[in-house]
Amino acid sequence: MTSKIEIAPLAGALGAEIYGVDLTRSLTNQEFAEIMQAFLDYQVIFFRDQHDLTPEQHKAFASRFGSLNVHPYVAGMAGHPELLEIIKEPEDKLNFGGGWHSDMSFLEVPALGSILYALEVPQYGGDTLFASQSKAYDALSDGMKDMLSGLSAVHSASREYSAKGASAQARSSMQSTQVQEAPEYEHPVVRTHPQTGRKGLYINPAFTLRFSGMTKRESKSLLDFLFDHSRDERFTCRFRWQKGSLAFWDNRCCWHYALNDYPGQRRHMRRATINGDKPY
Ligand code: SIN
């Protein structure tokens, strides 16, 4: 049986808009299989006009892909601890997610994906950028790939959620815990995607502190090179939100960046995060 789902790619590296599906009702197995395949093929997929999606419907859709994460440092929505209310008020200077990152890489078992729903968007600005880390890996030289193949890196929330970190600083509508000593976990620098088998870089500027067994200073030049390389525009796409839009990205193989270019306006999003597996 075929469904009415249509797929329109958004950019050369990653990203596709999906049409013909209503996420307020439960998906058929056929729809689920097609959405899963599009997610694996495009790394981030977008749905438009999903108006009045309730927290229960949001969680039900996300739960088709795995168990839901409760953020250790940011308070969830009242009655729905698995949902983060990502709000920037007109008076806030900083936004949540305003730097390249992969969600929850600071956990021992990081996130599979995140599903972000737009409740209120600014008149202009507030787009989200995405960058494919498998494309970034593919574009490296064989020599660099060889060198990275045995390396691991240390990830932690300590920088982002410490008193000076962007995510912990005052945003009037979001409660974050300030972390003194967040745990550190090691993940391979080159990760194999558990479903596609593709290799990709698995480090990010927000949560990766250094290479395992090296000092911060020793790690800096190579990390800086890889961070620069990984956000090259060849590997990116950009999504313009509308009220009712929903994005579902794969944290195992892409980064994202919430642009902070709408001063004085309000933006209100809601995110479910799906637990993943231990990187290898
Ligand atoms: C996030 O990093 O999860 C937030 C992305 C966004 O608000 O666009």
mmCIF file of C-alpha atoms and ligand atoms in Angstrom:
data_model
loop_
_atom_site.group_PDB
_atom_site.id
_atom_site.type_symbol
_atom_site.label_atom_id
_atom_site.label_comp_id
_atom_site.label_asym_id
_atom_site.label_seq_id
_atom_site.Cartn_x
_atom_site.Cartn_y
_atom_site.Cartn_z
ATOM 1 C CA MET A 1 0.000 0.000 0.000
ATOM 2 C CA THR A 2 1.332 3.449 -0.835
ATOM 3 C CA SER A 3 0.848 6.564 1.269
ATOM 4 C CA LYS A 4 0.410 10.177 0.145
ATOM 5 C CA ILE A 5 3.781 11.254 1.499
ATOM 6 C CA GLU A 6 5.880 13.493 -0.764
ATOM 7 C CA ILE A 7 9.493 14.465 -0.190
ATOM 8 C CA ALA A 8 11.096 17.724 -1.382
ATOM 9 C CA PRO A 9 14.848 18.057 -0.719
ATOM 10 C CA LEU A 10 15.879 21.394 0.787
ATOM 11 C CA ALA A 11 19.598 21.550 -0.034
ATOM 12 C CA GLY A 12 22.340 19.401 -1.546
ATOM 13 C CA ALA A 13 23.862 18.099 1.681
ATOM 14 C CA LEU A 14 20.882 17.324 3.899
ATOM 15 C CA GLY A 15 17.306 18.288 4.714
ATOM 16 C CA ALA A 16 13.940 17.577 3.098
ATOM 17 C CA GLU A 17 10.397 18.814 3.541
ATOM 18 C CA ILE A 18 7.778 16.092 3.911
ATOM 19 C CA TYR A 19 4.228 16.691 2.691
ATOM 20 C CA GLY A 20 1.026 14.683 3.006
ATOM 21 C CA VAL A 21 1.172 13.655 6.641
ATOM 22 C CA ASP A 22 -0.867 14.811 9.629
ATOM 23 C CA LEU A 23 1.099 14.341 12.859
ATOM 24 C CA THR A 24 -1.929 15.018 15.066
ATOM 25 C CA ARG A 25 -3.133 11.462 14.381
ATOM 26 C CA SER A 26 -1.238 8.218 14.816
ATOM 27 C CA LEU A 27 0.838 7.121 11.846
ATOM 28 C CA THR A 28 0.136 4.001 9.861
ATOM 29 C CA ASN A 29 3.025 1.535 9.702
ATOM 30 C CA GLN A 30 3.519 2.500 6.047
ATOM 31 C CA GLU A 31 3.743 6.216 6.906
ATOM 32 C CA PHE A 32 6.101 5.460 9.763
ATOM 33 C CA ALA A 33 8.384 3.397 7.484
ATOM 34 C CA GLU A 34 8.482 6.162 4.831
ATOM 35 C CA ILE A 35 9.191 8.873 7.408
ATOM 36 C CA MET A 36 11.936 6.749 8.971
ATOM 37 C CA GLN A 37 13.520 6.199 5.561
ATOM 38 C CA ALA A 38 13.373 9.932 4.741
ATOM 39 C CA PHE A 39 14.928 10.699 8.141
ATOM 40 C CA LEU A 40 17.818 8.314 7.430
ATOM 41 C CA ASP A 41 18.270 9.572 3.860
ATOM 42 C CA TYR A 42 18.070 13.314 4.603
ATOM 43 C CA GLN A 43 19.277 13.507 8.244
ATOM 44 C CA VAL A 44 16.783 16.278 9.033
ATOM 45 C CA ILE A 45 13.183 16.377 7.853
ATOM 46 C CA PHE A 46 10.588 19.128 8.106
ATOM 47 C CA PHE A 47 6.794 19.135 8.253
ATOM 48 C CA ARG A 48 4.610 22.225 7.667
ATOM 49 C CA ASP A 49 1.186 23.215 8.968
ATOM 50 C CA GLN A 50 0.968 20.797 11.889
ATOM 51 C CA HIS A 51 -1.391 23.160 13.681
ATOM 52 C CA ASP A 52 -2.444 22.673 17.303
ATOM 53 C CA LEU A 53 -0.209 19.636 17.876
ATOM 54 C CA THR A 54 -0.776 18.826 21.549
ATOM 55 C CA PRO A 55 2.026 17.789 23.933
ATOM 56 C CA GLU A 56 0.517 14.281 23.949
ATOM 57 C CA GLN A 57 0.545 14.088 20.123
ATOM 58 C CA HIS A 58 4.092 15.455 20.007
ATOM 59 C CA LYS A 59 5.257 12.790 22.473
ATOM 60 C CA ALA A 60 3.302 10.056 20.682
ATOM 61 C CA PHE A 61 5.025 10.867 17.366
ATOM 62 C CA ALA A 62 8.467 11.056 19.012
ATOM 63 C CA SER A 63 7.893 7.800 20.908
ATOM 64 C CA ARG A 64 7.550 5.884 17.627
ATOM 65 C CA PHE A 65 11.318 6.380 17.244
ATOM 66 C CA GLY A 66 12.472 5.520 20.774
ATOM 67 C CA SER A 67 12.170 6.366 24.459
ATOM 68 C CA LEU A 68 12.066 10.041 25.421
ATOM 69 C CA ASN A 69 14.805 11.895 27.245
ATOM 70 C CA VAL A 70 14.310 14.106 30.310
ATOM 71 C CA HIS A 71 16.931 16.868 30.163
ATOM 72 C CA PRO A 72 19.250 16.735 33.196
ATOM 73 C CA TYR A 73 19.863 20.514 33.335
ATOM 74 C CA VAL A 74 16.795 22.241 31.868
ATOM 75 C CA ALA A 75 13.347 21.966 33.456
ATOM 76 C CA GLY A 76 10.731 20.371 31.210
ATOM 77 C CA MET A 77 7.178 21.506 30.580
ATOM 78 C CA ALA A 78 4.779 21.299 33.531
ATOM 79 C CA GLY A 79 3.154 17.859 33.422
ATOM 80 C CA HIS A 80 5.380 16.798 30.491
ATOM 81 C CA PRO A 81 8.981 16.552 31.752
ATOM 82 C CA GLU A 82 10.074 15.036 28.400
ATOM 83 C CA LEU A 83 9.188 18.258 26.543
ATOM 84 C CA LEU A 84 11.435 21.342 26.649
ATOM 85 C CA GLU A 85 9.829 24.724 26.176
ATOM 86 C CA ILE A 86 12.442 26.632 24.181
ATOM 87 C CA ILE A 87 11.452 30.255 24.564
ATOM 88 C CA LYS A 88 13.190 33.501 23.785
ATOM 89 C CA GLU A 89 11.337 36.499 25.183
ATOM 90 C CA PRO A 90 11.650 39.954 23.544
ATOM 91 C CA GLU A 91 13.920 41.117 26.396
ATOM 92 C CA ASP A 92 16.242 38.065 26.320
ATOM 93 C CA LYS A 93 19.680 38.588 24.834
ATOM 94 C CA LEU A 94 20.685 34.940 24.482
ATOM 95 C CA ASN A 95 18.857 32.102 22.829
ATOM 96 C CA PHE A 96 18.899 28.393 23.608
ATOM 97 C CA GLY A 97 20.900 26.388 21.066
ATOM 98 C CA GLY A 98 22.652 29.462 19.655
ATOM 99 C CA GLY A 99 25.865 27.719 18.605
ATOM 100 C CA TRP A 100 26.696 24.620 16.564
ATOM 101 C CA HIS A 101 26.007 21.449 18.528
ATOM 102 C CA SER A 102 24.582 17.949 18.581
ATOM 103 C CA ASP A 103 21.971 17.551 21.329
ATOM 104 C CA MET A 104 23.024 15.693 24.455
ATOM 105 C CA SER A 105 26.460 14.541 23.231
ATOM 106 C CA PHE A 106 27.468 15.211 26.860
ATOM 107 C CA LEU A 107 25.587 12.081 27.991
ATOM 108 C CA GLU A 108 27.116 8.609 28.161
ATOM 109 C CA VAL A 109 24.309 7.510 25.827
ATOM 110 C CA PRO A 110 23.520 10.566 23.690
ATOM 111 C CA ALA A 111 20.340 11.422 21.812
ATOM 112 C CA LEU A 112 19.163 9.754 18.623
ATOM 113 C CA GLY A 113 17.136 12.723 17.445
ATOM 114 C CA SER A 114 15.165 15.790 18.430
ATOM 115 C CA ILE A 115 11.720 16.892 17.313
ATOM 116 C CA LEU A 116 11.146 20.640 17.495
ATOM 117 C CA TYR A 117 7.712 22.205 17.029
ATOM 118 C CA ALA A 118 7.071 25.921 16.392
ATOM 119 C CA LEU A 119 4.293 27.500 18.474
ATOM 120 C CA GLU A 120 5.236 31.153 17.945
ATOM 121 C CA VAL A 121 7.805 32.500 15.502
ATOM 122 C CA PRO A 122 9.235 35.990 15.022
ATOM 123 C CA GLN A 123 8.112 38.053 12.015
ATOM 124 C CA TYR A 124 11.574 37.620 10.563
ATOM 125 C CA GLY A 125 14.703 35.712 11.596
ATOM 126 C CA GLY A 126 14.936 32.774 14.015
ATOM 127 C CA ASP A 127 15.858 30.222 11.324
ATOM 128 C CA THR A 128 17.743 27.056 12.278
ATOM 129 C CA LEU A 129 20.848 25.872 10.416
ATOM 130 C CA PHE A 130 21.860 22.223 10.096
ATOM 131 C CA ALA A 131 25.196 20.695 9.032
ATOM 132 C CA SER A 132 25.752 17.114 7.885
ATOM 133 C CA GLN A 133 28.613 15.517 9.769
ATOM 134 C CA SER A 134 28.746 12.527 7.431
ATOM 135 C CA LYS A 135 29.272 14.877 4.458
ATOM 136 C CA ALA A 136 31.903 16.724 6.494
ATOM 137 C CA TYR A 137 33.668 13.426 7.208
ATOM 138 C CA ASP A 138 33.464 12.269 3.571
ATOM 139 C CA ALA A 139 35.152 15.488 2.412
ATOM 140 C CA LEU A 140 38.264 14.947 4.571
ATOM 141 C CA SER A 141 41.476 13.597 3.031
ATOM 142 C CA ASP A 142 42.348 9.927 3.488
ATOM 143 C CA GLY A 143 45.302 10.979 5.640
ATOM 144 C CA MET A 144 43.065 12.941 8.021
ATOM 145 C CA LYS A 145 40.491 10.134 8.125
ATOM 146 C CA ASP A 146 43.265 7.672 9.070
ATOM 147 C CA MET A 147 44.543 9.944 11.799
ATOM 148 C CA LEU A 148 41.076 10.462 13.308
ATOM 149 C CA SER A 149 40.048 6.823 13.139
ATOM 150 C CA GLY A 150 41.609 5.823 16.467
ATOM 151 C CA LEU A 151 40.752 8.993 18.389
ATOM 152 C CA SER A 152 38.124 9.600 21.048
ATOM 153 C CA ALA A 153 37.071 12.907 22.522
ATOM 154 C CA VAL A 154 35.780 14.046 25.894
ATOM 155 C CA HIS A 155 32.282 15.573 25.995
ATOM 156 C CA SER A 156 30.688 17.404 28.907
ATOM 157 C CA ALA A 157 27.944 19.914 29.667
ATOM 158 C CA SER A 158 30.305 21.811 31.983
ATOM 159 C CA ARG A 159 31.098 24.662 29.590
ATOM 160 C CA GLU A 160 27.604 25.212 28.211
ATOM 161 C CA TYR A 161 25.719 24.827 31.496
ATOM 162 C CA SER A 162 28.253 26.380 33.875
ATOM 163 C CA ALA A 163 27.569 29.856 35.285
ATOM 164 C CA LYS A 164 29.239 31.472 32.249
ATOM 165 C CA GLY A 165 27.734 29.126 29.671
ATOM 166 C CA ALA A 166 25.202 30.451 27.193
ATOM 167 C CA SER A 167 22.569 27.831 28.020
ATOM 168 C CA ALA A 168 22.688 28.555 31.744
ATOM 169 C CA GLN A 169 22.503 32.328 31.505
ATOM 170 C CA ALA A 170 19.346 34.222 32.262
ATOM 171 C CA ARG A 171 16.516 33.651 29.856
ATOM 172 C CA SER A 172 13.392 34.810 31.522
ATOM 173 C CA SER A 173 11.204 31.849 30.542
ATOM 174 C CA MET A 174 13.583 28.895 30.784
ATOM 175 C CA GLN A 175 14.979 27.367 33.954
ATOM 176 C CA SER A 176 18.459 25.886 33.673
ATOM 177 C CA THR A 177 20.563 24.402 36.440
ATOM 178 C CA GLN A 178 24.073 25.813 36.673
ATOM 179 C CA VAL A 179 26.571 23.004 36.698
ATOM 180 C CA GLN A 180 29.798 23.011 38.696
ATOM 181 C CA GLU A 181 31.056 19.548 37.836
ATOM 182 C CA ALA A 182 29.246 17.857 34.996
ATOM 183 C CA PRO A 183 30.381 14.313 34.223
ATOM 184 C CA GLU A 184 32.699 13.757 31.265
ATOM 185 C CA TYR A 185 32.154 10.976 28.723
ATOM 186 C CA GLU A 186 34.325 9.788 25.868
ATOM 187 C CA HIS A 187 32.958 9.157 22.384
ATOM 188 C CA PRO A 188 34.777 8.175 19.186
ATOM 189 C CA VAL A 189 35.650 11.169 17.001
ATOM 190 C CA VAL A 190 34.419 9.233 13.976
ATOM 191 C CA ARG A 191 31.097 7.577 14.674
ATOM 192 C CA THR A 192 29.384 4.852 12.642
ATOM 193 C CA HIS A 193 25.668 5.494 12.244
ATOM 194 C CA PRO A 194 23.910 2.462 13.764
ATOM 195 C CA GLN A 195 21.161 2.400 11.113
ATOM 196 C CA THR A 196 22.870 3.521 7.873
ATOM 197 C CA GLY A 197 26.429 2.341 8.585
ATOM 198 C CA ARG A 198 27.749 5.718 7.353
ATOM 199 C CA LYS A 199 30.719 7.270 9.119
ATOM 200 C CA GLY A 200 30.531 10.833 10.403
ATOM 201 C CA LEU A 201 32.375 13.225 12.667
ATOM 202 C CA TYR A 202 31.030 13.159 16.224
ATOM 203 C CA ILE A 203 32.489 16.185 17.977
ATOM 204 C CA ASN A 204 30.922 19.630 18.395
ATOM 205 C CA PRO A 205 31.981 23.085 19.638
ATOM 206 C CA ALA A 206 29.453 23.237 22.489
ATOM 207 C CA PHE A 207 30.180 19.991 24.297
ATOM 208 C CA THR A 208 33.521 18.554 23.101
ATOM 209 C CA LEU A 209 36.289 19.673 25.439
ATOM 210 C CA ARG A 210 39.423 17.852 24.189
ATOM 211 C CA PHE A 211 40.717 14.628 22.669
ATOM 212 C CA SER A 212 41.000 11.705 25.095
ATOM 213 C CA GLY A 213 44.475 11.429 26.587
ATOM 214 C CA MET A 214 45.431 14.972 25.478
ATOM 215 C CA THR A 215 45.328 18.371 27.143
ATOM 216 C CA LYS A 216 42.955 21.131 26.026
ATOM 217 C CA ARG A 217 45.891 23.046 24.581
ATOM 218 C CA GLU A 218 47.161 20.043 22.635
ATOM 219 C CA SER A 219 43.672 19.385 21.271
ATOM 220 C CA LYS A 220 42.813 22.950 20.307
ATOM 221 C CA SER A 221 44.316 23.321 16.816
ATOM 222 C CA LEU A 222 42.905 20.110 15.422
ATOM 223 C CA LEU A 223 39.514 20.603 17.076
ATOM 224 C CA ASP A 224 39.342 24.154 15.704
ATOM 225 C CA PHE A 225 40.201 22.900 12.220
ATOM 226 C CA LEU A 226 37.505 20.208 12.394
ATOM 227 C CA PHE A 227 34.877 22.605 13.803
ATOM 228 C CA ASP A 228 35.599 25.073 10.969
ATOM 229 C CA HIS A 229 35.512 22.333 8.370
ATOM 230 C CA SER A 230 32.288 20.800 9.723
ATOM 231 C CA ARG A 231 30.242 23.974 9.379
ATOM 232 C CA ASP A 232 31.339 24.705 5.806
ATOM 233 C CA GLU A 233 28.284 25.828 3.852
ATOM 234 C CA ARG A 234 28.653 22.846 1.476
ATOM 235 C CA PHE A 235 27.409 20.645 4.319
ATOM 236 C CA THR A 236 24.504 22.828 5.497
ATOM 237 C CA CYS A 237 20.851 23.636 5.011
ATOM 238 C CA ARG A 238 18.700 26.367 6.528
ATOM 239 C CA PHE A 239 15.099 26.140 7.671
ATOM 240 C CA ARG A 240 12.675 29.077 7.802
ATOM 241 C CA TRP A 241 10.064 28.377 10.468
ATOM 242 C CA GLN A 242 6.356 29.098 10.337
ATOM 243 C CA LYS A 243 3.882 28.546 13.154
ATOM 244 C CA GLY A 244 3.006 24.830 13.005
ATOM 245 C CA SER A 245 6.315 23.756 11.413
ATOM 246 C CA LEU A 246 8.079 20.754 12.910
ATOM 247 C CA ALA A 247 11.680 19.598 12.393
ATOM 248 C CA PHE A 248 13.066 16.149 13.208
ATOM 249 C CA TRP A 249 16.869 15.908 13.111
ATOM 250 C CA ASP A 250 19.332 13.083 13.607
ATOM 251 C CA ASN A 251 21.807 14.057 16.330
ATOM 252 C CA ARG A 252 24.005 11.084 15.421
ATOM 253 C CA CYS A 253 25.029 12.634 12.107
ATOM 254 C CA CYS A 254 24.161 16.328 12.076
ATOM 255 C CA TRP A 255 24.700 19.548 13.968
ATOM 256 C CA HIS A 256 22.249 22.415 14.318
ATOM 257 C CA TYR A 257 22.404 26.108 15.202
ATOM 258 C CA ALA A 258 19.497 28.335 16.283
ATOM 259 C CA LEU A 259 20.106 31.811 14.846
ATOM 260 C CA ASN A 260 19.744 34.718 17.251
ATOM 261 C CA ASP A 261 18.816 37.448 14.741
ATOM 262 C CA TYR A 262 15.388 38.643 15.898
ATOM 263 C CA PRO A 263 15.951 41.093 18.786
ATOM 264 C CA GLY A 264 12.847 42.310 20.552
ATOM 265 C CA GLN A 265 10.632 39.500 19.254
ATOM 266 C CA ARG A 266 9.317 36.336 20.872
ATOM 267 C CA ARG A 267 9.989 32.793 19.665
ATOM 268 C CA HIS A 268 8.403 29.758 21.334
ATOM 269 C CA MET A 269 9.312 26.199 20.366
ATOM 270 C CA ARG A 270 8.755 22.834 22.048
ATOM 271 C CA ARG A 271 11.230 19.963 21.806
ATOM 272 C CA ALA A 272 11.063 16.228 22.400
ATOM 273 C CA THR A 273 14.414 14.439 22.480
ATOM 274 C CA ILE A 274 14.696 10.744 21.674
ATOM 275 C CA ASN A 275 17.247 8.601 23.483
ATOM 276 C CA GLY A 276 19.847 6.904 21.305
ATOM 277 C CA ASP A 277 22.612 4.402 21.814
ATOM 278 C CA LYS A 278 26.262 4.437 22.785
ATOM 279 C CA PRO A 279 28.395 5.742 19.893
ATOM 280 C CA TYR A 280 30.876 3.335 18.254
HETATM 281 C C1 SIN B 1 17.917 23.413 19.932
HETATM 282 O O1 SIN B 1 19.133 23.515 19.926
HETATM 283 O O2 SIN B 1 17.368 22.366 20.235
HETATM 284 C C2 SIN B 1 17.061 24.602 19.557
HETATM 285 C C3 SIN B 1 16.983 24.812 18.091
HETATM 286 C C4 SIN B 1 16.109 25.974 17.726
HETATM 287 O O3 SIN B 1 15.492 26.570 18.600
HETATM 288 O O4 SIN B 1 16.016 26.291 16.542
#
